[in-house]
Short mmCIF file of C-alpha atoms and ligand atoms in Angstrom, two decimals:
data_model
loop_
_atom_site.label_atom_id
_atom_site.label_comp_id
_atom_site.label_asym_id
_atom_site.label_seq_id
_atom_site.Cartn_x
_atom_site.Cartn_y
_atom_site.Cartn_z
CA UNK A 1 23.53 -7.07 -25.94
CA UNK A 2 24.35 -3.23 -24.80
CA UNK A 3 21.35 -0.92 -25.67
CA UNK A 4 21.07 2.67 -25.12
CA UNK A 5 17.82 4.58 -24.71
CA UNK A 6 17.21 7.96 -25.76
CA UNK A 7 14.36 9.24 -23.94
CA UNK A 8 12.81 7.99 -21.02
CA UNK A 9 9.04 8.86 -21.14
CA UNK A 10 7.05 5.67 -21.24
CA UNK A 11 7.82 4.17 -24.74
CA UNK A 12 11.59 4.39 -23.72
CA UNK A 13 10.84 3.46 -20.07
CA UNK A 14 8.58 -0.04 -21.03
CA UNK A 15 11.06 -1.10 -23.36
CA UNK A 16 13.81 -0.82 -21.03
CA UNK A 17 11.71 -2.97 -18.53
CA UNK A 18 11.14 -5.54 -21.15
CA UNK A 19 14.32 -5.68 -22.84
CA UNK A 20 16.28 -5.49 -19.47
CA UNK A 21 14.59 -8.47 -18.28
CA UNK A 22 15.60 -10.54 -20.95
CA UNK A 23 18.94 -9.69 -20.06
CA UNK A 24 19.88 -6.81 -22.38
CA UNK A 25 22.19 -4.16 -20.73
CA UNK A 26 20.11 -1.08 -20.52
CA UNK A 27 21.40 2.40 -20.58
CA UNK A 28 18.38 4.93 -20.50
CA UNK A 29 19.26 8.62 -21.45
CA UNK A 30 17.58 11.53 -20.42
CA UNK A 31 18.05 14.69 -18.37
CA UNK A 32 14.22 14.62 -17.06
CA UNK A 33 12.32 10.86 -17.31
CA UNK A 34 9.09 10.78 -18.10
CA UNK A 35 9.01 15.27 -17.98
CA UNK A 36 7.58 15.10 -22.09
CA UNK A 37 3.98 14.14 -22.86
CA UNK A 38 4.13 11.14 -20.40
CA UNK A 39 3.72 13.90 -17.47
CA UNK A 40 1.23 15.42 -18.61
CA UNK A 41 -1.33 13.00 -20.37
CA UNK A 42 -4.22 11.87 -19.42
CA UNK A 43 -3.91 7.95 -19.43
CA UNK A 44 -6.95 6.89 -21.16
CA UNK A 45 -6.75 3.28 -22.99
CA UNK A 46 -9.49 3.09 -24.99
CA UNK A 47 -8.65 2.25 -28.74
CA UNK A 48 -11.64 3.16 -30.49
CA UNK A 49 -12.57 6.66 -29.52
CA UNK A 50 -9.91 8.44 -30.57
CA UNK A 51 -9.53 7.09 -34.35
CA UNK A 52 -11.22 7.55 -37.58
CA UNK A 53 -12.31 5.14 -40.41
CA UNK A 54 -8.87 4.13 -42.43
CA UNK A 55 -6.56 3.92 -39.26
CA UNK A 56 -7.34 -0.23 -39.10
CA UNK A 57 -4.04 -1.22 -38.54
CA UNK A 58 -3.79 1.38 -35.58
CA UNK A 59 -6.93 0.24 -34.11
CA UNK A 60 -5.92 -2.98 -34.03
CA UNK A 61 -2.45 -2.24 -32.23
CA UNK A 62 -4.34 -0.41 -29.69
CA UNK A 63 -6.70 -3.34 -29.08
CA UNK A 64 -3.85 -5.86 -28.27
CA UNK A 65 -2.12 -2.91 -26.19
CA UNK A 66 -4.85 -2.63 -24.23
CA UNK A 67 -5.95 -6.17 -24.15
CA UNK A 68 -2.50 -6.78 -22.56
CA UNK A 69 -1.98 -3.87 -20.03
CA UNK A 70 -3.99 -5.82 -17.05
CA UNK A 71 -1.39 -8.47 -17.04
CA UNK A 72 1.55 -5.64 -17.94
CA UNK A 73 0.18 -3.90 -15.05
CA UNK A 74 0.11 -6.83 -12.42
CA UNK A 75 3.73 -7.67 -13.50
CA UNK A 76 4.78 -4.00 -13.21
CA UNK A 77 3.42 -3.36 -9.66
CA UNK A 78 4.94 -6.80 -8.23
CA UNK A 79 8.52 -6.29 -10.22
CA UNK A 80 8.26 -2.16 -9.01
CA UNK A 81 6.20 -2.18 -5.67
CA UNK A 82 4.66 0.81 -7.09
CA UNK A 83 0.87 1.46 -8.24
CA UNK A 84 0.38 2.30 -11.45
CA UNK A 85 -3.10 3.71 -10.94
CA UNK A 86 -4.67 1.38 -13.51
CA UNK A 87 -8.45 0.73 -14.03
CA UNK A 88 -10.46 -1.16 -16.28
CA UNK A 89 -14.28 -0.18 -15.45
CA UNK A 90 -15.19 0.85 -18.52
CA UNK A 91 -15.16 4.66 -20.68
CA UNK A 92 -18.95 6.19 -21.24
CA UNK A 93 -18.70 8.47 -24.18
CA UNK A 94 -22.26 10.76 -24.44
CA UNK A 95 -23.64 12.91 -26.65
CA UNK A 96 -25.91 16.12 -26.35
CA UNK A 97 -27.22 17.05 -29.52
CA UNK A 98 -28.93 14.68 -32.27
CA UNK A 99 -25.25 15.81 -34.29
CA UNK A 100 -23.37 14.74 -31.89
CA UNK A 101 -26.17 11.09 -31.10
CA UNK A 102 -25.47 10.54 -34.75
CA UNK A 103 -21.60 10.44 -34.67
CA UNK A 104 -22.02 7.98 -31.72
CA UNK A 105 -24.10 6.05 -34.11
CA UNK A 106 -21.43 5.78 -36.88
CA UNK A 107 -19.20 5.06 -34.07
CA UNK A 108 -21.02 2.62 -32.55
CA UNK A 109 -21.45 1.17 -36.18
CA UNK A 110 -17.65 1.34 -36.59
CA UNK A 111 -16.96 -0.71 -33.64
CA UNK A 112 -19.34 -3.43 -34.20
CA UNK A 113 -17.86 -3.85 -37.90
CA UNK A 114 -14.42 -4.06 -36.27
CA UNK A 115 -16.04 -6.76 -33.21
CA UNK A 116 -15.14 -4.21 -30.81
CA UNK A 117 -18.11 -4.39 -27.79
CA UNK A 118 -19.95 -1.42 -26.78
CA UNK A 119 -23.45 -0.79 -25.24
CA UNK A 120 -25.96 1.85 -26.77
CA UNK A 121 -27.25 4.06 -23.79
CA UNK A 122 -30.28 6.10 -23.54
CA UNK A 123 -29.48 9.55 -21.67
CA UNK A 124 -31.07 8.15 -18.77
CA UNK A 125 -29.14 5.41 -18.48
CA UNK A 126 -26.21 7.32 -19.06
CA UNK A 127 -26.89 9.16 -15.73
CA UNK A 128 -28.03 5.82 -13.69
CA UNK A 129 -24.03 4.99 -14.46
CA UNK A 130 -22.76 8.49 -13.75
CA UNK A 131 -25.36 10.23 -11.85
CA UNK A 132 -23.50 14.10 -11.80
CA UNK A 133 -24.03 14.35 -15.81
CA UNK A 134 -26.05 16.96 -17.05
CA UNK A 135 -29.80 16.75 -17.87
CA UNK A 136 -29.13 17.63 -21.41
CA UNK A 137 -27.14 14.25 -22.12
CA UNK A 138 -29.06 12.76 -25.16
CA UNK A 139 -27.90 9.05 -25.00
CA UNK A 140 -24.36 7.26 -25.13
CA UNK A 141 -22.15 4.65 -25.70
CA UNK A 142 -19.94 2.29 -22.55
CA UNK A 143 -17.34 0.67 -23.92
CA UNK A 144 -16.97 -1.83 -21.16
CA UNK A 145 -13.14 -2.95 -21.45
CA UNK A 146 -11.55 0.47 -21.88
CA UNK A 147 -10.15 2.31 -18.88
CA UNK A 148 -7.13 4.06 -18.07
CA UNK A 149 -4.23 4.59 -16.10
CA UNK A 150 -1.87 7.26 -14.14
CA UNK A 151 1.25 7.72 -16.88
CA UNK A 152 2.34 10.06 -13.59
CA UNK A 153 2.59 6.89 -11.72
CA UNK A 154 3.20 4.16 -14.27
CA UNK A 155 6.11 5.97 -15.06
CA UNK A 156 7.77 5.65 -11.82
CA UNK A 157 7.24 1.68 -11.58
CA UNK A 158 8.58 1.29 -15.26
CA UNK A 159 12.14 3.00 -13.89
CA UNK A 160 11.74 0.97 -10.81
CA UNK A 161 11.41 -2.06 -12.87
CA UNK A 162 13.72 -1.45 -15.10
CA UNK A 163 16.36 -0.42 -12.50
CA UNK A 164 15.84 -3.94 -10.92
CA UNK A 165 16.55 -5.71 -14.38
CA UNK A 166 19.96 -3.50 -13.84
CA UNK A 167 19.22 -0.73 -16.59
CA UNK A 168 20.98 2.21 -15.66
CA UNK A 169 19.60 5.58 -15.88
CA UNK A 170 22.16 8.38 -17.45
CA UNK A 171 20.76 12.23 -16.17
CA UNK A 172 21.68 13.63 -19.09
CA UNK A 173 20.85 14.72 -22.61
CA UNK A 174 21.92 12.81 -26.04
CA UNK A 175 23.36 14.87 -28.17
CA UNK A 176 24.38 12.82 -31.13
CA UNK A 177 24.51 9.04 -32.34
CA UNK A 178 27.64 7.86 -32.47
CA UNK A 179 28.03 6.13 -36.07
CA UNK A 180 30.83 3.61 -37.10
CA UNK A 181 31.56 1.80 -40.03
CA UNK A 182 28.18 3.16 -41.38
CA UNK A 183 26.14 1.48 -38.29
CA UNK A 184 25.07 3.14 -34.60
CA UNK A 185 27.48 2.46 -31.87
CA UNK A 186 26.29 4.40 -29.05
CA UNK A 187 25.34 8.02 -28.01
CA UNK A 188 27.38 11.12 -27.16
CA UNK A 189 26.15 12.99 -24.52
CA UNK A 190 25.79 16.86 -24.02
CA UNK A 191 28.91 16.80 -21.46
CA UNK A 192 31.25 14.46 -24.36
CA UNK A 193 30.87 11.30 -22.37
CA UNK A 194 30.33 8.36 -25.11
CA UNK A 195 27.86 5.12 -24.34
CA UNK A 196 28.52 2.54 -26.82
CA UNK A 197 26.37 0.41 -27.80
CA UNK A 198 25.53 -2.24 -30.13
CA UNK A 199 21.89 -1.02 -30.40
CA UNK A 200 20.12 2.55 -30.00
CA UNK A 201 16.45 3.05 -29.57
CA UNK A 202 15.62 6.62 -30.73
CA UNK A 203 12.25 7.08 -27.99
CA UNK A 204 12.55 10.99 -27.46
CA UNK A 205 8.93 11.55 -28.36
CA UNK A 206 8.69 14.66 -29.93
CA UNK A 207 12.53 15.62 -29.76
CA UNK A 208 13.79 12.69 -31.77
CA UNK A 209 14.13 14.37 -34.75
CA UNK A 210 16.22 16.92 -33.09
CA UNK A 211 19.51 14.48 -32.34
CA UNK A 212 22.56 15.28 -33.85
CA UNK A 213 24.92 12.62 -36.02
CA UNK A 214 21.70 11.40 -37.98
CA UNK A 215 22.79 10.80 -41.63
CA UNK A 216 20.26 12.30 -44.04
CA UNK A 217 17.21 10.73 -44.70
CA UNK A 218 17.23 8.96 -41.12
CA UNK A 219 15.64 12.19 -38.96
CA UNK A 220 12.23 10.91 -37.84
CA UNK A 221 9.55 12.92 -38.96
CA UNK A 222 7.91 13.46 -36.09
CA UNK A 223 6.47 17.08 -35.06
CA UNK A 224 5.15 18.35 -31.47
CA UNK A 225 1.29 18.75 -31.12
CA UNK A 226 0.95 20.74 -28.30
CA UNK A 227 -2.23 19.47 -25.66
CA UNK A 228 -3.41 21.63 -22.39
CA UNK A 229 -5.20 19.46 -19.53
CA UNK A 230 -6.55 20.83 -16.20
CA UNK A 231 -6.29 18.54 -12.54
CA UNK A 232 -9.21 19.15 -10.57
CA UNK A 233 -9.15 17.85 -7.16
CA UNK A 234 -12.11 16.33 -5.01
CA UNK A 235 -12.86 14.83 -1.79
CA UNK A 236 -16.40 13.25 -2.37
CA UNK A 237 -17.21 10.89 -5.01
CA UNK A 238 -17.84 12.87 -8.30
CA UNK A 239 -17.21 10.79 -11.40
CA UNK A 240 -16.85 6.97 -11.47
CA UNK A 241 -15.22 6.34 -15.00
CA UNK A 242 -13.38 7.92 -17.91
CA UNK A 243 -16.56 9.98 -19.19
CA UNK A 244 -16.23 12.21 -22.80
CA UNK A 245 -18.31 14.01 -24.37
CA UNK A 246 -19.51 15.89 -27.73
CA UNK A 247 -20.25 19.24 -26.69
CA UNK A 248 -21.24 21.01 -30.04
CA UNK A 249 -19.08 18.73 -32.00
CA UNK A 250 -15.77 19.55 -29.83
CA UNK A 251 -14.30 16.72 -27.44
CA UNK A 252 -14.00 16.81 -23.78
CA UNK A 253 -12.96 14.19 -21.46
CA UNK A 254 -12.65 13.88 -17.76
CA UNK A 255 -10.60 10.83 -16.37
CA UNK A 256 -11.41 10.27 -12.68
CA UNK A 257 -8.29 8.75 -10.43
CA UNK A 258 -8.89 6.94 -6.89
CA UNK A 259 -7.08 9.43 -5.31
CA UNK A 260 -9.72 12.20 -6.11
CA UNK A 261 -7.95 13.68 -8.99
CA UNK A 262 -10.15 14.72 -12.20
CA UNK A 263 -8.13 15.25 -15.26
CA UNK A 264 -9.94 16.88 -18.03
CA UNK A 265 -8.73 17.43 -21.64
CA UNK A 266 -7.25 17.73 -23.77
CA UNK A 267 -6.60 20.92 -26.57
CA UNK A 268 -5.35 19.92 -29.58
CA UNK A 269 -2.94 22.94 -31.19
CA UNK A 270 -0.43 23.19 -33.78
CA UNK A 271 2.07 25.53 -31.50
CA UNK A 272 5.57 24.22 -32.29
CA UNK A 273 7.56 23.33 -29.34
CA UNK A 274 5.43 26.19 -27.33
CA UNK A 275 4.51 24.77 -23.71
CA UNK A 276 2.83 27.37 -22.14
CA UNK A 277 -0.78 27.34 -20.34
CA UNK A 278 -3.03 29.81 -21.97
CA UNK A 279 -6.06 31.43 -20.55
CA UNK A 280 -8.10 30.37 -23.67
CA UNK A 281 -7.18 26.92 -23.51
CA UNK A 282 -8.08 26.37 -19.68
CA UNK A 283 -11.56 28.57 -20.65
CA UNK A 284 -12.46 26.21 -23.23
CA UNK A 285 -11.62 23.02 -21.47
CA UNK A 286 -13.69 24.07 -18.21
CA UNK A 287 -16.42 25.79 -20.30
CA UNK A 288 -16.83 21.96 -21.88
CA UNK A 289 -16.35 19.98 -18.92
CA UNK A 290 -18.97 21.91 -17.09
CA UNK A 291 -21.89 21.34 -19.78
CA UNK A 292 -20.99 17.63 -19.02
CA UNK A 293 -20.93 17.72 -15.76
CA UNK A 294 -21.90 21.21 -14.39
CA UNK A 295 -21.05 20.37 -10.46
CA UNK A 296 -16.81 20.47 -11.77
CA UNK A 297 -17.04 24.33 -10.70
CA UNK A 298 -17.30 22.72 -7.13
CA UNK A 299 -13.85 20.83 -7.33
CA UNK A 300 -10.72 22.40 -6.28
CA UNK A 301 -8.71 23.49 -9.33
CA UNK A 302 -5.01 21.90 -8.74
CA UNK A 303 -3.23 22.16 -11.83
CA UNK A 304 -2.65 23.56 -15.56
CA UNK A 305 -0.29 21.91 -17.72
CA UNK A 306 0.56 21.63 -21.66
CA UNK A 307 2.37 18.94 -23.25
CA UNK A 308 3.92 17.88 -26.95
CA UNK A 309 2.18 14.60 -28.27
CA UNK A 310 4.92 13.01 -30.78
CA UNK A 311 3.04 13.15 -34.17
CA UNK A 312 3.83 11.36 -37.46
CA UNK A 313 2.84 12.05 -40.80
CA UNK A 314 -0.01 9.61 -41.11
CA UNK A 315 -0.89 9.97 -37.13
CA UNK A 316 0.59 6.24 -36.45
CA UNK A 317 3.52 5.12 -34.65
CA UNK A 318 7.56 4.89 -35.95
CA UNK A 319 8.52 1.80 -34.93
CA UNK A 320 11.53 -0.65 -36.05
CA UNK A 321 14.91 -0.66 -37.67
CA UNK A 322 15.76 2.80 -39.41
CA UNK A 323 17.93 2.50 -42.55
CA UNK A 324 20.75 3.16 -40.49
CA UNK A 325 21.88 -0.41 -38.98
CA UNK A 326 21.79 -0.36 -35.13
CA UNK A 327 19.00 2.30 -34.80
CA UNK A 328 16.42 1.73 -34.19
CA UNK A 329 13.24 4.02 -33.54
CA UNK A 330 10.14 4.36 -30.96
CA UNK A 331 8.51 7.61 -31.76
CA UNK A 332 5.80 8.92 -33.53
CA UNK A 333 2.63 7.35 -30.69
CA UNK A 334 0.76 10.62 -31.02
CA UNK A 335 -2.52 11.04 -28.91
CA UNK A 336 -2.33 6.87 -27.79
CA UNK A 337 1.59 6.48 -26.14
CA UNK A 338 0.56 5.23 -23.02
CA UNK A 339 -2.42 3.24 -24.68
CA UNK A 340 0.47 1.35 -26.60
CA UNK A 341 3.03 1.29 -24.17
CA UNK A 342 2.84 -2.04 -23.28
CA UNK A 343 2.68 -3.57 -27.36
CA UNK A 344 5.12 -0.84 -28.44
CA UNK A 345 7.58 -2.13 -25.59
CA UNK A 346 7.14 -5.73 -26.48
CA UNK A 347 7.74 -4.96 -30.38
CA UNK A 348 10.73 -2.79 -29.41
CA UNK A 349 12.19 -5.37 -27.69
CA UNK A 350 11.87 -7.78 -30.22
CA UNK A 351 13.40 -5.41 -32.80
CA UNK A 352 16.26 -4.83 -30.86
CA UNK A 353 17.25 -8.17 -29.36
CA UNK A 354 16.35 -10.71 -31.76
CA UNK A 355 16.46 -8.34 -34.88
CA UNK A 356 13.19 -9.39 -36.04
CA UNK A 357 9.87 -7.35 -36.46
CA UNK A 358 6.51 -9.20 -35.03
CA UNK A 359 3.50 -9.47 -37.13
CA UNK A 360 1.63 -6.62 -35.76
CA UNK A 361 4.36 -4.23 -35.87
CA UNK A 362 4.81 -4.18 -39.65
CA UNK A 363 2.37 -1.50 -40.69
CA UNK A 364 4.08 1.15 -38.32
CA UNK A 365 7.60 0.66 -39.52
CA UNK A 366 9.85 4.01 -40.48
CA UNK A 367 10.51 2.75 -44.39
CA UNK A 368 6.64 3.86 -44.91
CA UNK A 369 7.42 7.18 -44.43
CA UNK A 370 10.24 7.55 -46.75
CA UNK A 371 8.48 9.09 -49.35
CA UNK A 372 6.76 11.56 -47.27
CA UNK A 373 10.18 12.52 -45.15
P1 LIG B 1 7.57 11.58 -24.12
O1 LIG B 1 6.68 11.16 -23.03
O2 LIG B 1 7.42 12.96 -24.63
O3 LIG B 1 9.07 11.36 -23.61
C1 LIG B 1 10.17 11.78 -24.34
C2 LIG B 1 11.35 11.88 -23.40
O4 LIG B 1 12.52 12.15 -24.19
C3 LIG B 1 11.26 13.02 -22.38
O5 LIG B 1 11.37 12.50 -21.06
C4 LIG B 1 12.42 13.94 -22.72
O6 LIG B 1 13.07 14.49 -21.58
C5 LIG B 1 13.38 12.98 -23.45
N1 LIG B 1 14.31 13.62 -24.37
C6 LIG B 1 14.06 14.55 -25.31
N2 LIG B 1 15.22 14.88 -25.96
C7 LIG B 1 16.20 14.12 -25.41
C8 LIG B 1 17.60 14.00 -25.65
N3 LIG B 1 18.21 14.70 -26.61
N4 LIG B 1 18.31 13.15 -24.88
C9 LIG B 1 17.70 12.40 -23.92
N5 LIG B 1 16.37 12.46 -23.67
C10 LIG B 1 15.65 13.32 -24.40
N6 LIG B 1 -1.88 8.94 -24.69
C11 LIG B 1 -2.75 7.96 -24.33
O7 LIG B 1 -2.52 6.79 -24.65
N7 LIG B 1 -3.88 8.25 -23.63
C12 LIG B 1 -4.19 9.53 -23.25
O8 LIG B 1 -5.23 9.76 -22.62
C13 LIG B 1 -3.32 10.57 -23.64
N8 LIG B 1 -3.60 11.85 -23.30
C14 LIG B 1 -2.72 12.84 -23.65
C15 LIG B 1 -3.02 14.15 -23.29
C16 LIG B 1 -2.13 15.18 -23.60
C17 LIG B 1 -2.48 16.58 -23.23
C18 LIG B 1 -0.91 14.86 -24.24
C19 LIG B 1 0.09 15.94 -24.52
C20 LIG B 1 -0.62 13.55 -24.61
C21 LIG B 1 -1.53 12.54 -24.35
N9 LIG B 1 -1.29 11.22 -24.74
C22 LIG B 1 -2.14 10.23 -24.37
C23 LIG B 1 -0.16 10.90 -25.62
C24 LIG B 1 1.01 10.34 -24.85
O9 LIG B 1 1.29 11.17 -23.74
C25 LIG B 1 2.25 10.27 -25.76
O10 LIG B 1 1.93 9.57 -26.94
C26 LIG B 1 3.38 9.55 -25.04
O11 LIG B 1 3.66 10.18 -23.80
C27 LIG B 1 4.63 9.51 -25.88
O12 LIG B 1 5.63 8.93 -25.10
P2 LIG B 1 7.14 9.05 -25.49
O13 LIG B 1 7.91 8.23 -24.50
O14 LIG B 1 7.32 8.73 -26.94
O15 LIG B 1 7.48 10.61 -25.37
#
C-alpha cells in the first residue's frame, strides 16, 4: 500500500510511524515538519481540563490517547533513540477566588460522573505539592495520571521512527490531490513533481482546507485559532508539574520540562492565519502566570511564539474516509493534537490500511460535518 502524507506536524508524523511499520510505503509531504502548531504547543495530556459538558465522545478519545502514550512513548524512544520529554506526574489545576473554587467543583463533579480520578486540595496542600504558588491559592484539584510531553522533541523521534520503517520525507509543499477516475491517486507538488498513491491522508492542520484539486464539498472545514505561549528558562527547581490556574475566570498554565524550560500559555484569538507575537498577548500571559506563581519574574525569558490550532466546527477532530475515495483526512485536533496523537495515529492507520474505521473513531468522522460545511 503507497500512502502519501500531507503535513508532517504530529498527527501526520504518528501515523506515518504506525502505518510505516505495518509495512505501508510512506511518503510524508511538507516543506517545514512539525513548523505548524506542533512547534509551538505546549504538550499537556490531560483530557479533562480543557473540555466542557457535551464533548463526551471527545473526552473519551482523549482518555484512551492518553492512557496509551506511556507505552507509545517507550516504543517511540527505543524505535527513534530520541527523548520525547514525556512525564506522567500528575497536572494540579488551582483556583483563587470562591468563582473560580466553584468551577473546580463542577469540574471535579464532572470527572467523577465520567470515573475520571482526581483529588480535592485545600490551598495548603496545593502549596505542600508546589511550594512557589502564591498565598492567595484557595484550594485545587491533582489529577494524578495527566502529564505532558515536549511536541518539540516528540516530533523529532516520530520522523526518526518513521524514517526507520522506510517512510520518506518529501521537503516540499502539496499543492493539489491528484484525482482519477473520481478517486485520489497521489499529490502534486508545488515544483509539478507527482507522488501517486493509492491512499492520501489530508494532516495539514490548519492548512488542509487550503489544497488545491479538492472537488466541492470535500474542503475540510477547518479554520486557524491563533495561540501565543512564552518559554521561560530556569536553572533551580521552580515548578514540579503541569500547574493551571483560574485567575479571575481566565486560564493560565505553566508546563515545567526537565531541562529547565517553563512554558506558559496559551491565548486563545480568532486572528486568521496572523502569526505574530503581540505585546498584549505576552502582557497578559505573564501578568497571569505571575499571580500563580509570582517568583516567574525571576526566570530568564527565552522565547515568544504564536501558533494556529486546527479548529473544526464542533471543536472535535476530522478523522476518516472523506467522500472522495482514497482520501482520507486527519485534521481538525484543535487545542488536544498532541494529547491524541497517539489514538488519532492508530485510527488513521486503520482507516487507511485496512479501510475500516475502529469503534472509537466513529463520532469524529468528516460525514458529520456535511451539513455544517
Ligand atoms: P500542525 O502541527 O499545524 O502541522 C501541520 C503541518 O502541515 C505543518 O508542518 C505544515 O508545514 C504542513 N503543511 C501545511 N500546508 C501544507 C501543504 N500544502 N503541503 C505540505 N505540508 C503542509 N495540544 C495538546 O494536546 N496539548 C497542549 O498543551 C497544546 N497546547 C497548544 C498551545 C498552543 C499555543 C497551540 C497553538 C496549540 C496547542 N495544542 C496543544 C494543539 C496542538 O498543537 C495541535 O492540535 C496539533 O499540533 C495539530 O497537529 P497537526 O499535525 O494537525 O497540525
Amino acid at each position: 500500500m503507497d500512502i502519501a502524507i500531507v503535513g508532517a506536524g504530529v498527527i501526520g508524523l504518528a501515523t506515518a510511524w504506525r502505518a510505516a511499520a505495518r509495512g505501508a510505503a510512506v511518503t510524508l509531504i511538507d516543506p517545514a515538519p512539525a513548523s505548524g502548531a506542533s512547534a509551538v504547543a505546549a504538550g499537556m495530556l490531560t483530557p479533562v481540563s480543557e473540555l466542557t459538558y457535551g464533548e463526551e465522545p471527545l473526552l473519551r478519545l482523549g482518555l484512551a490517547s492518553r492512557d496509551r502514550y506511556g507505552a507509545f512513548v517507550a516504543e517511540l524512544e527505543e524505535e527513534s533513540g530520541l527523548p520525547a520529554g514525556y512525564r506522567d506526574d500528575g497536572i494540579l489545576e488551582v483556583a483563587f477566588g470562591p468563582d473560580d473554587l466553584a468551577f473546580l467543583d463542577d469540574l471535579r463533579r464532572f470527572q467523577e460522573s465520567l470515573g475520571v480520578p482526581t483529588e480535592t486540595l485545600t490551598g495548603r496542600e496545593c502549596r505542600r505539592l508546589e511550594p512557589m504558588l502564591a498565598p492567595g491559592v484557595r484550594g485545587g484539584l491533582l489529577a494524578p495520571e495527566d502529564g505532558s510531553v515536549d511536541p518539540r522533541r516528540l516530533a523529532p523521534a516520530l520522523l526518526a521512527a518513521a524514517e526507520r520503517h522506510g517512510a520518506r520525507l518529501v521537503r516540499e509543499r502539496a499543492a493539489e490531490v491528484i484525482v482519477e477516475n473520481g478517486a485520489a491517486a497521489g499529490v502534486r507538488l508545488e515544483g509539478g513533481t507527482e507522488i501517486r498513491a493509492g491512499r492520501v491522508l489530508l494532516a495539514a492542520g490548519p492548512w488542509s482546507g487550503d489544497l488545491g484539486g479538492l472537488p466541492p464539498g470535500i474542503v475540510p472545514p477547518v479554520r486557524p485559532v491563533k495561540g501565543q505561549v512564552i518559554r521561560l528558562r530556569t536553572r533551580v527547581p521552580f515548578l514540579r508539574r503541569c500547574t493551571r490556574g483560574l485567575v479571575r475566570g481566565s486560564s493560565v498554565y505553566l508546563v515545567p520540562r526537565a531541562d529547565g524550560e517553563v512554558v506558559v500559555g496559551a491565548t486563545q484569538e480568532e486572528m486568521g492565519f496572523d502569526t505574530r507575537v503581540t505585546a498584549g498577548g505576552v502582557w497578559e500571559l505573564l501578568r497571569d502566570a505571575r499571580e500563580l506563581l509570582p517568583g516567574i519574574t525571576e526566570l530568564e525569558f527565552a522565547e515568544v511564539s504564536a501558533g494556529l490550532r486546527p479548529g473544526s466546527p464542533d471543536n472535535a477532530p476530522v478523522m476518516g474516509p472523506s467522500a472522495l475515495p482514497g482520501l482520507v483526512l486527519g485534521t481538525g485536533h484543535f487545542r488536544n493534537g498532541v494529547l491524541l496523537a497517539p489514538v488519532s495515529a492508530d485510527i488513521l492507520t486503520e482507516v487507511l490500511l485496512d479501510g475500516t474505521m475502529p469503534e472509537i473513531g466513529r463520532p469524529f468522522t468528516p460525514d458529520r460535518l456535511e451539513a455544517t460545511a
